[in-house]
Amino acid sequence: MDVRQPIHSDHAKQLDTAGLRKEFLIDDMFQAGQIQLTYSHIDRIIVGGAVPTSHSLALEAGKEIGAEFFLERRELGVINIGEPGLVIVDGETFEIGSREALYVGQGAKDVKFENVVADKPARFYINSAPAHMTYPTRKITREDAAPETLGSTENCNVRTIYKYLHPTVLPTCQLLMGMTELAPGSLWNTMPCHTHERRMEVYLYFDITADNVVFHYMGEPQETRHLVVRNEQAVISPSWSIHSGVGTSAYTFIWGMVGENQTFHDMDGVDMSELK
């Protein structure tokens, strides 16, 4: 498990491109036959990918979380961005199709990932947060998710937000997850941008072809920086940082939030005149 330390905004100002990528970009989480996890000390979120092949992959606790089993004191969100796959939770099997999700509550002892068809691998994206209460494990389909369409063609940011792990859909302790799909011809995911001191956020970008990229903007509103992001790469966003991106073509991203509340629209808006 890769461990990332929290970074102060004053420290981030001094980092060059390589330094920013080392601290905030996760670029290798989907490896065939493996579970790759990154532990961030920012709100103690764990982010990763599981790509089963011919054998199942078990989610195991390590020294980093100091628990007997992974979900002893944690909850888990999984969204599949690959072929249909299976998540087995304490002996109960859930078939998770493409762009479907699974919430696993605190206390589940045995979590495994498998494929439905051996040579058509699922690609499970994982977010996990500390939890203080157990809620039921539940599958969330696209039809279950709460959609919200925002933006305009004039601003190149028409997008539909699908809320999967959200209070309007199901109860969780603190983890929120969802997927945002940009309409054809739209490039911006969030602009005007915002911060939210109450929680951190992670973006996983995908549906990006090899000849396209996303420019992800981060940093304090008056000290912005950018990261060049490619397909199936994620960015860790501290609470002090904006998190906004523009692509060279349309794309999709999964957002996950951990922190003080679960109010999706609790944001500190940044006026365009304030950006530097």
PDB file of C-alpha atoms in Angstrom, residues 131-229:
ATOM      1  CA  ALA A 131     -16.538   4.433   9.810  1.00  0.00           C
ATOM      2  CA  HIS A 132     -18.227   4.584  13.192  1.00  0.00           C
ATOM      3  CA  MET A 133     -21.435   2.693  12.421  1.00  0.00           C
ATOM      4  CA  THR A 134     -22.534  -0.263  10.312  1.00  0.00           C
ATOM      5  CA  TYR A 135     -24.942   0.244   7.419  1.00  0.00           C
ATOM      6  CA  PRO A 136     -26.244  -2.511   5.107  1.00  0.00           C
ATOM      7  CA  THR A 137     -24.226  -3.645   2.125  1.00  0.00           C
ATOM      8  CA  ARG A 138     -26.086  -2.704  -1.041  1.00  0.00           C
ATOM      9  CA  LYS A 139     -25.699  -2.714  -4.821  1.00  0.00           C
ATOM     10  CA  ILE A 140     -26.484   0.545  -6.644  1.00  0.00           C
ATOM     11  CA  THR A 141     -27.416   0.411 -10.326  1.00  0.00           C
ATOM     12  CA  ARG A 142     -27.525   3.324 -12.739  1.00  0.00           C
ATOM     13  CA  GLU A 143     -31.278   3.438 -12.247  1.00  0.00           C
ATOM     14  CA  ASP A 144     -30.812   3.669  -8.466  1.00  0.00           C
ATOM     15  CA  ALA A 145     -28.370   6.573  -8.710  1.00  0.00           C
ATOM     16  CA  ALA A 146     -29.693  10.118  -8.300  1.00  0.00           C
ATOM     17  CA  PRO A 147     -28.933  12.123 -11.496  1.00  0.00           C
ATOM     18  CA  GLU A 148     -28.446  15.882 -11.736  1.00  0.00           C
ATOM     19  CA  THR A 149     -27.646  17.714 -14.985  1.00  0.00           C
ATOM     20  CA  LEU A 150     -25.690  20.968 -14.789  1.00  0.00           C
ATOM     21  CA  GLY A 151     -23.877  23.404 -17.059  1.00  0.00           C
ATOM     22  CA  SER A 152     -24.454  24.962 -20.459  1.00  0.00           C
ATOM     23  CA  THR A 153     -23.230  24.517 -24.014  1.00  0.00           C
ATOM     24  CA  GLU A 154     -22.025  28.144 -24.006  1.00  0.00           C
ATOM     25  CA  ASN A 155     -19.601  27.305 -21.183  1.00  0.00           C
ATOM     26  CA  CYS A 156     -18.673  23.860 -22.565  1.00  0.00           C
ATOM     27  CA  ASN A 157     -19.643  22.164 -19.297  1.00  0.00           C
ATOM     28  CA  VAL A 158     -22.888  20.252 -19.787  1.00  0.00           C
ATOM     29  CA  ARG A 159     -22.598  17.241 -17.505  1.00  0.00           C
ATOM     30  CA  THR A 160     -24.772  14.741 -15.674  1.00  0.00           C
ATOM     31  CA  ILE A 161     -23.834  13.853 -12.111  1.00  0.00           C
ATOM     32  CA  TYR A 162     -24.902  10.407 -10.941  1.00  0.00           C
ATOM     33  CA  LYS A 163     -24.907  10.184  -7.125  1.00  0.00           C
ATOM     34  CA  TYR A 164     -24.322   6.574  -6.077  1.00  0.00           C
ATOM     35  CA  LEU A 165     -23.202   6.734  -2.437  1.00  0.00           C
ATOM     36  CA  HIS A 166     -25.306   9.669  -1.296  1.00  0.00           C
ATOM     37  CA  PRO A 167     -27.944  10.218   1.420  1.00  0.00           C
ATOM     38  CA  THR A 168     -30.716  10.420  -1.208  1.00  0.00           C
ATOM     39  CA  VAL A 169     -29.811   6.874  -2.320  1.00  0.00           C
ATOM     40  CA  LEU A 170     -28.576   5.032   0.790  1.00  0.00           C
ATOM     41  CA  PRO A 171     -27.058   5.714   4.216  1.00  0.00           C
ATOM     42  CA  THR A 172     -23.284   5.711   4.758  1.00  0.00           C
ATOM     43  CA  CYS A 173     -21.120   6.993   7.588  1.00  0.00           C
ATOM     44  CA  GLN A 174     -19.143   9.638   5.709  1.00  0.00           C
ATOM     45  CA  LEU A 175     -18.143   8.312   2.290  1.00  0.00           C
ATOM     46  CA  LEU A 176     -19.766   9.911  -0.767  1.00  0.00           C
ATOM     47  CA  MET A 177     -19.187   8.633  -4.306  1.00  0.00           C
ATOM     48  CA  GLY A 178     -20.602   9.369  -7.712  1.00  0.00           C
ATOM     49  CA  MET A 179     -19.870   9.605 -11.413  1.00  0.00           C
ATOM     50  CA  THR A 180     -19.964  12.642 -13.686  1.00  0.00           C
ATOM     51  CA  GLU A 181     -20.315  12.203 -17.442  1.00  0.00           C
ATOM     52  CA  LEU A 182     -19.621  15.119 -19.772  1.00  0.00           C
ATOM     53  CA  ALA A 183     -21.831  15.614 -22.798  1.00  0.00           C
ATOM     54  CA  PRO A 184     -20.179  15.452 -26.238  1.00  0.00           C
ATOM     55  CA  GLY A 185     -18.503  18.781 -26.936  1.00  0.00           C
ATOM     56  CA  SER A 186     -18.237  19.681 -23.251  1.00  0.00           C
ATOM     57  CA  LEU A 187     -14.783  19.885 -21.690  1.00  0.00           C
ATOM     58  CA  TRP A 188     -14.985  21.512 -18.223  1.00  0.00           C
ATOM     59  CA  ASN A 189     -16.047  19.485 -15.204  1.00  0.00           C
ATOM     60  CA  THR A 190     -16.283  22.344 -12.669  1.00  0.00           C
ATOM     61  CA  MET A 191     -15.924  26.042 -13.482  1.00  0.00           C
ATOM     62  CA  PRO A 192     -16.443  28.370 -11.717  1.00  0.00           C
ATOM     63  CA  CYS A 193     -14.552  26.252  -9.236  1.00  0.00           C
ATOM     64  CA  HIS A 194     -14.818  25.837  -5.486  1.00  0.00           C
ATOM     65  CA  THR A 195     -13.189  24.483  -2.361  1.00  0.00           C
ATOM     66  CA  HIS A 196     -14.860  22.908   0.666  1.00  0.00           C
ATOM     67  CA  GLU A 197     -13.002  23.080   3.959  1.00  0.00           C
ATOM     68  CA  ARG A 198     -15.314  20.448   5.435  1.00  0.00           C
ATOM     69  CA  ARG A 199     -14.061  17.569   3.290  1.00  0.00           C
ATOM     70  CA  MET A 200     -11.436  16.373   0.850  1.00  0.00           C
ATOM     71  CA  GLU A 201     -12.101  14.858  -2.566  1.00  0.00           C
ATOM     72  CA  VAL A 202     -10.537  12.439  -5.034  1.00  0.00           C
ATOM     73  CA  TYR A 203     -11.216  12.442  -8.789  1.00  0.00           C
ATOM     74  CA  LEU A 204     -10.646   9.376 -10.988  1.00  0.00           C
ATOM     75  CA  TYR A 205     -10.582  10.353 -14.661  1.00  0.00           C
ATOM     76  CA  PHE A 206     -11.405   7.788 -17.350  1.00  0.00           C
ATOM     77  CA  ASP A 207     -12.958   7.425 -20.812  1.00  0.00           C
ATOM     78  CA  ILE A 208      -9.907   9.336 -22.091  1.00  0.00           C
ATOM     79  CA  THR A 209      -8.415   8.081 -25.341  1.00  0.00           C
ATOM     80  CA  ALA A 210      -4.650   7.719 -25.714  1.00  0.00           C
ATOM     81  CA  ASP A 211      -4.353  10.897 -27.773  1.00  0.00           C
ATOM     82  CA  ASN A 212      -6.211  13.084 -25.244  1.00  0.00           C
ATOM     83  CA  VAL A 213      -5.542  14.417 -21.739  1.00  0.00           C
ATOM     84  CA  VAL A 214      -7.255  16.339 -18.964  1.00  0.00           C
ATOM     85  CA  PHE A 215      -5.652  19.403 -17.402  1.00  0.00           C
ATOM     86  CA  HIS A 216      -6.608  19.181 -13.720  1.00  0.00           C
ATOM     87  CA  TYR A 217      -6.339  22.471 -11.848  1.00  0.00           C
ATOM     88  CA  MET A 218      -5.466  22.413  -8.161  1.00  0.00           C
ATOM     89  CA  GLY A 219      -4.043  24.638  -5.424  1.00  0.00           C
ATOM     90  CA  GLU A 220      -5.384  27.583  -3.474  1.00  0.00           C
ATOM     91  CA  PRO A 221      -7.541  29.879  -5.637  1.00  0.00           C
ATOM     92  CA  GLN A 222      -4.794  32.526  -5.687  1.00  0.00           C
ATOM     93  CA  GLU A 223      -1.982  29.968  -6.213  1.00  0.00           C
ATOM     94  CA  THR A 224      -3.293  27.578  -8.854  1.00  0.00           C
ATOM     95  CA  ARG A 225      -1.255  24.784 -10.403  1.00  0.00           C
ATOM     96  CA  HIS A 226      -2.134  22.052 -12.869  1.00  0.00           C
ATOM     97  CA  LEU A 227      -1.549  18.360 -13.456  1.00  0.00           C
ATOM     98  CA  VAL A 228      -1.720  16.621 -16.837  1.00  0.00           C
ATOM     99  CA  VAL A 229      -3.920  13.567 -16.257  1.00  0.00           C
TER     100      VAL A 229
END
